[in-house]
mmCIF file of C-alpha atoms in Angstrom:
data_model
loop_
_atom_site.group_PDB
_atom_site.id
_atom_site.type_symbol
_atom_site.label_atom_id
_atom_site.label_comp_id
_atom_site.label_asym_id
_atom_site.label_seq_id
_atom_site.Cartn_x
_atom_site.Cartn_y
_atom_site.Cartn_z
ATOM 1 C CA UNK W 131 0.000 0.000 0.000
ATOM 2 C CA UNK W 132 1.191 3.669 -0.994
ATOM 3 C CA UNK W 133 0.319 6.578 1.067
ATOM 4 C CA UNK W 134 0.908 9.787 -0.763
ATOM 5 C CA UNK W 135 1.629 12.706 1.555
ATOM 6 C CA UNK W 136 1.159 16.401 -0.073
ATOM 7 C CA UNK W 137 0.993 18.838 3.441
ATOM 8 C CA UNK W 138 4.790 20.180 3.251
ATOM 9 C CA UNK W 139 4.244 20.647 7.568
ATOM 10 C CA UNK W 140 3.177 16.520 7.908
ATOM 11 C CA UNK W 141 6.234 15.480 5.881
ATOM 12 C CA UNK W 142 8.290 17.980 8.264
ATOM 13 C CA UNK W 143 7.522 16.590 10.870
ATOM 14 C CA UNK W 144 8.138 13.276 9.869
ATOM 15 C CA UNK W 145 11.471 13.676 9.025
ATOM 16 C CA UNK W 146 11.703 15.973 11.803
ATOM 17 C CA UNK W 147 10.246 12.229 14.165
ATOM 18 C CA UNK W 148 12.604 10.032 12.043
ATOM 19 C CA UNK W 149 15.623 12.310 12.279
ATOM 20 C CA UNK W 150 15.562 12.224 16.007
ATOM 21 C CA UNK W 151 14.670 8.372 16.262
ATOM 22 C CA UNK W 152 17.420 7.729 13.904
ATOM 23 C CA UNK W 153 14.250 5.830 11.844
ATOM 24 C CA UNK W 154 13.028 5.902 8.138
ATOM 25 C CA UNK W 155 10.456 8.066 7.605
ATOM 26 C CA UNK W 156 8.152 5.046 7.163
ATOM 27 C CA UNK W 157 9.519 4.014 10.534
ATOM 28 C CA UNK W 158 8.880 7.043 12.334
ATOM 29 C CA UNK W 159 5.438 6.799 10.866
ATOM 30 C CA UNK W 160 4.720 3.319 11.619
ATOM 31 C CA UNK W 161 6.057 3.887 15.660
ATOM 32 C CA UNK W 162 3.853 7.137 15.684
ATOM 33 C CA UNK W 163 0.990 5.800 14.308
ATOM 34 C CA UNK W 164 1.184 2.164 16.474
ATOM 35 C CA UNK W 165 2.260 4.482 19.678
ATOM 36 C CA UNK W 166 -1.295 6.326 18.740
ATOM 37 C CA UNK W 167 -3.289 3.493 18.779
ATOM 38 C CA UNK W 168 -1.374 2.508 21.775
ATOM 39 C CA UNK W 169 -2.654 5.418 24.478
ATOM 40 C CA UNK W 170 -6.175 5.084 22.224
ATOM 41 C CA UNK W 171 -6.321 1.709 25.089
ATOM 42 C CA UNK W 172 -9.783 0.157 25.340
ATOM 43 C CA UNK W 173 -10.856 3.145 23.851
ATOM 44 C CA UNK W 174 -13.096 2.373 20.506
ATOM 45 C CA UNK W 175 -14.308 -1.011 21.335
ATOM 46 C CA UNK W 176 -17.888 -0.863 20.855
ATOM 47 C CA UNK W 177 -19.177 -2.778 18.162
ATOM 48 C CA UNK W 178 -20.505 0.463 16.126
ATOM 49 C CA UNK W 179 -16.654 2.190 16.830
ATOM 50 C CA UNK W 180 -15.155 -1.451 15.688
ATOM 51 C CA UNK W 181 -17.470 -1.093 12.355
ATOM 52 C CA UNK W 182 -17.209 2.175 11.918
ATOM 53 C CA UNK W 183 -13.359 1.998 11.803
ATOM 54 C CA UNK W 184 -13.777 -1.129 8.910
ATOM 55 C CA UNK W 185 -16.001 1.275 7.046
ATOM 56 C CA UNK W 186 -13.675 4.250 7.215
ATOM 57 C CA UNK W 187 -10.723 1.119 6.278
ATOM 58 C CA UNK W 188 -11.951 0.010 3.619
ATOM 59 C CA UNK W 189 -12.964 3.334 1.742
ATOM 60 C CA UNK W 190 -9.247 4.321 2.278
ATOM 61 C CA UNK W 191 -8.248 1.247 0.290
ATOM 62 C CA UNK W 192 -11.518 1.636 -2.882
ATOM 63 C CA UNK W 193 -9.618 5.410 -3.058
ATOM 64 C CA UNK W 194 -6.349 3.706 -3.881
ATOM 65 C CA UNK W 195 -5.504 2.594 -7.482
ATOM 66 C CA UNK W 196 -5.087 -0.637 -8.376
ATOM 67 C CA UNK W 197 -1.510 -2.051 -8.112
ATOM 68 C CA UNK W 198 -0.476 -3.526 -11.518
ATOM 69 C CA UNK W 199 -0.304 -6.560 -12.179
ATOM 70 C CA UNK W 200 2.729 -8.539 -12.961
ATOM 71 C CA UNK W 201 2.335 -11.378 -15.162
#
């Protein structure tokens, strides 16, 4: 999966995260992102926050293209 960033301040401050860590920018994303979830807790465990998060998923992945193919 790509993720395209465009906001010149996000991709700042992700190289601003992975120059600290000493991480990739696709690390610094991946231990922000799983440290966010992370304090989130318990939080969002209802069965309408649980679907509602699946929804939100998977109309993230019908906006990306499709990968090619190789054959």
């Amino acid at each position: 999966m790509t993720i395209e960033i465009n906001d010149p301040e996000t991709i700042a401050l992700i190289r601003l995260l992975a120059a600290r860590t000493g991480d990739t920018d696709e690390g610094a994303v991946d231990a922000a992102v799983t440290t966010a979830l992370g304090a989130l807790g318990g939080r969002g465990t209802s069965y309408r926050e649980r679907r509602n998060a699946r929804v939100r998923a998977r109309a993230l992945e019908a906006e990306q293209p499709p990968s090619p193919q190789s054959v």
